[in-house]
Coordinates of C-alpha atoms in Angstrom, one line a residue:
Chain C
X1 CA 171.0 75.3 46.9
X2 CA 171.0 72.4 44.4
X3 CA 169.1 74.5 41.9
X4 CA 171.9 77.1 41.7
X5 CA 174.1 74.6 39.8
X6 CA 171.4 73.7 37.3
X7 CA 172.8 73.3 33.8
X8 CA 171.4 75.6 31.2
X9 CA 170.1 72.7 29.2
X10 CA 167.8 71.6 32.0
X11 CA 166.5 75.2 32.3
X12 CA 165.8 75.4 28.6
X13 CA 164.1 72.0 28.6
X14 CA 161.9 73.0 31.6
X15 CA 160.9 76.3 30.0
X16 CA 159.9 74.5 26.8
X17 CA 158.0 71.8 28.7
X18 CA 155.9 74.5 30.4
X19 CA 155.4 76.8 27.4
X20 CA 154.8 74.1 24.7
X21 CA 153.0 71.2 26.4
X22 CA 152.7 68.1 24.2
X23 CA 149.3 66.5 23.8
X24 CA 148.5 63.9 26.4
X25 CA 151.4 64.8 28.6
X26 CA 151.9 67.3 31.4
X27 CA 155.1 67.7 33.3
X28 CA 156.2 70.3 35.8
X29 CA 159.3 70.5 38.0
X30 CA 159.1 70.2 41.8
X31 CA 159.5 73.4 43.7
X32 CA 162.1 71.8 46.0
X33 CA 164.2 70.1 43.3
X34 CA 164.3 71.3 39.7
X35 CA 165.7 68.0 38.6
X36 CA 162.5 66.1 39.8
X37 CA 159.5 66.3 37.6
X38 CA 155.9 65.4 38.3
X39 CA 154.4 63.9 35.1
X40 CA 150.9 63.0 34.1
X41 CA 150.1 61.1 30.9
X42 CA 146.7 60.3 29.4
X43 CA 146.3 56.8 28.1
X44 CA 146.7 56.8 24.3
X45 CA 143.6 56.6 22.2
X46 CA 142.8 53.3 20.5
X47 CA 144.7 51.4 23.1
X48 CA 143.5 49.4 26.1
X49 CA 144.7 52.3 28.3
X50 CA 142.5 55.0 26.7
X51 CA 140.7 57.0 29.3
X52 CA 143.3 56.3 31.9
X53 CA 145.4 58.9 33.7
X54 CA 148.8 57.8 34.7
X55 CA 151.1 59.6 37.1
X56 CA 154.9 59.3 36.7
X57 CA 158.0 60.7 38.2
X58 CA 161.1 61.7 36.3
X59 CA 164.5 62.6 37.7
X60 CA 167.5 64.0 36.0
X61 CA 170.7 62.6 37.4
X62 CA 173.9 64.5 37.9
X63 CA 175.4 63.2 34.7
X64 CA 172.4 64.3 32.6
X65 CA 172.4 64.7 29.5
X66 CA 175.3 62.2 29.4
X67 CA 173.2 59.7 31.4
X68 CA 169.5 58.9 30.9
X69 CA 166.8 60.4 33.1
X70 CA 165.1 58.0 35.5
X71 CA 161.4 57.6 34.9
X72 CA 158.9 55.5 36.9
X73 CA 155.2 55.0 36.8
X74 CA 153.5 55.9 40.1
X75 CA 150.1 54.8 38.9
X76 CA 149.7 51.0 38.9
X77 CA 149.4 49.7 35.3
X78 CA 149.2 46.3 33.7
X79 CA 151.8 46.3 30.9
X80 CA 154.3 43.7 29.7
X81 CA 157.2 46.2 29.9
X82 CA 156.4 47.9 33.2
X83 CA 156.8 46.1 36.5
X84 CA 155.0 46.2 39.8
X85 CA 157.1 49.1 41.1
X86 CA 156.4 51.1 37.9
X87 CA 159.9 50.7 36.5
X88 CA 159.9 50.8 32.7
X89 CA 161.9 48.3 30.6
X90 CA 162.9 50.6 27.8
X91 CA 166.3 50.5 26.0
X92 CA 166.8 54.3 25.6
X93 CA 166.4 54.6 29.4
X94 CA 169.3 52.2 29.8
X95 CA 172.1 51.3 27.5
X96 CA 170.7 52.9 24.4
X97 CA 170.5 56.4 25.8
X98 CA 171.7 59.4 23.6
X99 CA 172.3 62.9 24.7
X100 CA 170.4 64.1 21.6
X101 CA 167.2 62.9 23.3
X102 CA 165.4 65.1 25.8
X103 CA 162.7 65.0 28.5
X104 CA 160.0 65.8 26.0
X105 CA 161.2 63.2 23.5
X106 CA 161.5 60.5 26.2
X107 CA 158.0 61.2 27.5
X108 CA 156.2 61.8 24.2
X109 CA 157.8 59.4 21.7
X110 CA 159.2 56.6 23.8
X111 CA 157.0 56.3 26.9
X112 CA 153.7 57.7 25.6
X113 CA 153.8 56.2 22.1
X114 CA 156.3 53.4 22.0
X115 CA 155.8 51.9 25.5
X116 CA 152.0 52.1 25.5
X117 CA 151.7 50.7 22.0
X118 CA 154.1 47.8 22.7
X119 CA 150.8 45.9 23.0
X120 CA 151.2 45.7 19.2
X121 CA 153.3 42.6 19.8
X122 CA 150.1 40.9 21.0
X123 CA 148.1 41.7 17.9
X124 CA 148.5 38.1 16.9
X125 CA 146.7 37.2 20.1
X126 CA 144.5 40.2 21.0
X127 CA 141.9 38.2 22.9
X128 CA 144.6 36.6 25.1
X129 CA 146.0 40.0 26.1
X130 CA 142.6 41.5 26.7
X131 CA 141.6 38.6 28.9
X132 CA 144.7 39.3 31.0
X133 CA 143.7 43.0 31.1
X134 CA 140.3 42.0 32.5
X135 CA 141.8 39.9 35.2
X136 CA 143.8 42.9 36.4
X137 CA 141.0 45.3 36.0
X138 CA 141.4 46.6 39.5
X139 CA 144.8 48.0 38.5
X140 CA 143.3 50.2 35.8
X141 CA 141.7 53.6 36.1
X142 CA 139.1 52.9 33.5
X143 CA 137.2 50.3 31.6
X144 CA 138.7 49.0 28.3
X145 CA 137.2 50.4 25.1
X146 CA 134.4 48.0 24.2
X147 CA 135.1 48.3 20.5
X148 CA 138.6 47.0 21.0
X149 CA 137.2 43.5 21.3
X150 CA 136.1 43.7 17.7
X151 CA 139.7 43.2 16.5
Chain R
X1 CA 132.0 74.0 9.1
X2 CA 134.7 73.5 11.7
X3 CA 132.2 72.9 14.4
X4 CA 130.4 70.3 12.3
X5 CA 133.7 68.5 11.7
X6 CA 134.5 68.4 15.4
X7 CA 131.1 67.2 16.5
X8 CA 130.9 64.7 13.8
X9 CA 134.2 63.1 14.5
X10 CA 133.9 62.9 18.3
X11 CA 130.9 60.4 18.4
X12 CA 132.6 58.4 15.7
X13 CA 135.8 58.1 17.7
X14 CA 133.9 57.1 20.9
X15 CA 131.9 54.4 19.2
X16 CA 134.3 52.7 16.9
X17 CA 138.1 52.5 16.9
X18 CA 139.6 54.3 14.0
X19 CA 143.2 53.5 13.0
X20 CA 145.7 55.7 11.2
X21 CA 143.4 58.6 10.8
X22 CA 145.3 61.9 11.1
X23 CA 143.3 65.1 10.6
X24 CA 144.8 68.1 8.9
X25 CA 146.8 70.6 11.0
X26 CA 144.0 73.3 11.0
X27 CA 141.4 70.8 12.0
X28 CA 143.6 69.5 14.8
X29 CA 144.0 73.0 16.1
X30 CA 140.2 73.5 16.1
X31 CA 139.7 70.2 17.8
X32 CA 142.3 71.0 20.4
X33 CA 140.6 74.3 21.2
X34 CA 137.1 73.0 21.4
X35 CA 138.0 70.0 23.5
X36 CA 139.8 71.9 26.2
X37 CA 136.8 72.5 28.5
X38 CA 135.5 68.9 28.2
X39 CA 138.9 67.4 28.7
X40 CA 139.6 69.6 31.7
X41 CA 136.3 68.6 33.4
X42 CA 137.0 64.9 32.7
X43 CA 140.5 65.0 34.0
X44 CA 139.4 66.9 37.1
X45 CA 137.0 64.2 37.9
X46 CA 139.6 61.6 37.4
X47 CA 142.0 63.5 39.5
X48 CA 139.7 63.3 42.4
X49 CA 139.8 59.5 42.2
X50 CA 143.5 59.5 41.9
X51 CA 143.9 61.3 45.1
X52 CA 142.9 58.2 46.9
X53 CA 145.9 56.3 45.7
X54 CA 148.3 55.4 48.5
X55 CA 151.2 54.5 46.2
X56 CA 151.9 58.1 45.4
X57 CA 154.7 59.6 47.5
X58 CA 154.2 62.8 49.5
X59 CA 156.6 64.6 47.2
X60 CA 154.3 64.2 44.2
X61 CA 152.3 67.3 43.3
X62 CA 150.2 66.8 40.2
X63 CA 151.2 69.0 37.2
X64 CA 148.5 70.8 35.3
X65 CA 146.0 68.5 33.4
X66 CA 147.5 67.2 30.2
X67 CA 146.2 68.4 26.9
X68 CA 143.9 65.9 25.3
X69 CA 145.1 63.9 22.3
X70 CA 143.9 65.8 19.2
X71 CA 144.9 63.1 16.8
X72 CA 144.5 59.4 16.5
X73 CA 147.8 57.7 17.2
X74 CA 149.2 56.5 13.9
X75 CA 152.8 56.2 14.7
X76 CA 154.9 58.3 12.3
X77 CA 151.8 60.3 11.3
X78 CA 151.3 61.6 14.8
X79 CA 154.9 62.5 15.1
X80 CA 154.6 64.3 11.8
X81 CA 151.9 66.6 13.0
X82 CA 153.8 67.3 16.2
X83 CA 156.9 68.2 14.3
X84 CA 155.0 70.3 11.8
X85 CA 153.5 72.5 14.5
X86 CA 156.9 73.1 16.0
X87 CA 159.0 73.6 12.9
X88 CA 159.3 77.2 11.7
X89 CA 160.4 76.3 8.2
X90 CA 157.5 75.2 6.0
X91 CA 159.6 73.4 3.5
X92 CA 161.2 71.4 6.3
X93 CA 157.7 70.3 7.4
X94 CA 156.8 69.3 3.8
X95 CA 160.0 67.3 3.6
X96 CA 159.1 65.4 6.7
X97 CA 155.7 64.7 5.4
X98 CA 157.0 63.4 2.1
X99 CA 159.6 61.2 3.7
X100 CA 157.2 59.6 6.2
X101 CA 154.1 59.0 4.0
X102 CA 155.5 55.6 2.7
X103 CA 156.3 54.7 6.3
X104 CA 152.7 55.2 7.3
X105 CA 151.5 52.6 4.8
X106 CA 154.3 50.4 5.9
X107 CA 153.1 50.8 9.5
X108 CA 149.6 49.8 8.5
X109 CA 150.9 46.6 6.9
X110 CA 153.0 45.7 9.9
X111 CA 150.2 46.4 12.3
X112 CA 148.2 43.6 10.7
X113 CA 151.0 41.1 10.4
X114 CA 154.3 40.4 12.3
X115 CA 155.5 42.1 15.5
X116 CA 157.7 45.1 15.1
X117 CA 160.9 44.1 13.5
X118 CA 164.3 45.3 14.7
X119 CA 164.9 47.2 11.4
X120 CA 161.6 49.0 11.9
X121 CA 162.7 50.1 15.4
X122 CA 166.0 51.3 14.0
X123 CA 164.3 53.3 11.3
X124 CA 161.9 54.8 13.8
X125 CA 164.8 55.9 16.1
X126 CA 166.7 57.4 13.2
X127 CA 163.8 59.5 12.1
X128 CA 163.3 60.8 15.6
X129 CA 166.9 61.9 15.8
X130 CA 166.6 63.8 12.6
X131 CA 163.5 65.5 13.8
X132 CA 165.5 66.6 16.9
X133 CA 168.1 68.2 14.7
X134 CA 165.5 70.0 12.7
X135 CA 164.2 71.6 15.8
X136 CA 167.5 72.8 17.0
X137 CA 169.3 73.4 13.7
X138 CA 171.6 76.2 15.0
X139 CA 172.6 74.7 18.3
X140 CA 174.5 71.8 19.7
X141 CA 172.2 68.8 20.2
X142 CA 173.9 67.9 23.4
X143 CA 173.9 71.2 25.4
X144 CA 171.3 73.1 23.3
X145 CA 173.6 76.2 23.3
X146 CA 174.6 78.0 20.1
X147 CA 178.0 77.9 18.5
X148 CA 180.4 80.8 18.7
X149 CA 184.1 81.7 18.2
X150 CA 185.1 80.4 21.7
X151 CA 183.1 77.2 21.3
X152 CA 182.9 76.4 17.6
X153 CA 181.0 73.8 15.6
X154 CA 182.7 70.4 15.2
X155 CA 181.5 68.4 12.2
X156 CA 181.6 64.6 12.1
X157 CA 181.8 62.2 9.1
X158 CA 178.1 61.5 9.4
X159 CA 177.6 65.3 8.9
X160 CA 176.3 66.0 12.4
X161 CA 177.7 68.9 14.5
X162 CA 178.5 69.4 18.2
X163 CA 180.6 71.4 20.5
X164 CA 184.0 69.8 20.8
X165 CA 183.8 69.6 24.6
X166 CA 180.3 68.1 24.4
X167 CA 181.1 65.4 22.0
X168 CA 184.4 64.5 23.7
X169 CA 182.5 64.1 27.0
X170 CA 180.0 61.8 25.3
X171 CA 182.8 59.8 23.6
X172 CA 184.1 58.9 27.1
X173 CA 180.9 56.7 27.3
X174 CA 180.2 55.7 23.7
X175 CA 181.9 55.6 20.3
X176 CA 178.7 56.2 18.4
X177 CA 177.1 59.4 17.1
X178 CA 174.4 60.6 19.5
X179 CA 172.1 61.4 16.6
X180 CA 172.5 58.5 14.1
X181 CA 174.3 55.9 16.2
X182 CA 177.0 55.4 13.5
X183 CA 180.7 55.2 14.5
X184 CA 182.0 58.6 15.5
X185 CA 184.6 59.9 13.1
X186 CA 185.6 63.5 12.9
X187 CA 185.7 65.3 9.6
X188 CA 189.4 66.1 9.3
X189 CA 189.1 68.8 6.6
X190 CA 187.5 71.3 8.9
X191 CA 189.8 70.9 11.9

């Protein structure tokens, strides 16, 4: 019923997501609602999240592509820009959205690369951040890369 | 030769972090192919553990396992490789590489010093938008449909193109160009 009014842009984006998957990311639409996507992201290499597997959900609102998609982490994660409920503090998902962006760009460039590597802001205090990581180890799906401590 | 490269690189990556190392395109392809089995097994094991999570709603059905990363994340460099594989035009790929090489060294410097500056973020965003246009050169960046007589191309002062209906709908929300964020001014000469 809802799927019959699906804009062609969403159909095109879905087809491309399925036929040309990006490395580290997998996304597929729900059978019940073509606007709801189940997403899985591998933790980026050379980051404290390497080896982790993170589940997310993505929803395309009625106004899409004029309004940003809604994305949320379902897997718990310790990250300065992601809260306890998995909501992501990311400007392009809020007031800086642009209709030239797409699902793939949001997931690959902004969530997978930019969000995860926001730990760069802690490079001045790498030990401090990693100590925080170890305190929340139960929230991670993996052990931090040992070599990371050499920074 | 290819096999040696793959096997040699893998232990190295596991042992010591390597920054800003981006293999050539061909090598990446080989690495991607050879790693599929291992990654699938690894991810399958992890998925079993994930099923125990209670935070996942019932509506969540895991998508297929993601492809492994076949490159070390180096910021613009990784994006380059991704764009290169997707772009049909070889010259366009070369152009992207040429433009972004200085950025890579800049990224290295910044990684070892100050946090990411606002101008850096702006540059990053701008490059990404241009990459999007490269991918969909013949279509409207907003609806991804092609231009035709009934729905012609509308040019802006910043030399980006959209359907008139698409850009007017966007301008109800914002006065900036969706691609470069500059103020939206239509090119009068073509209208």
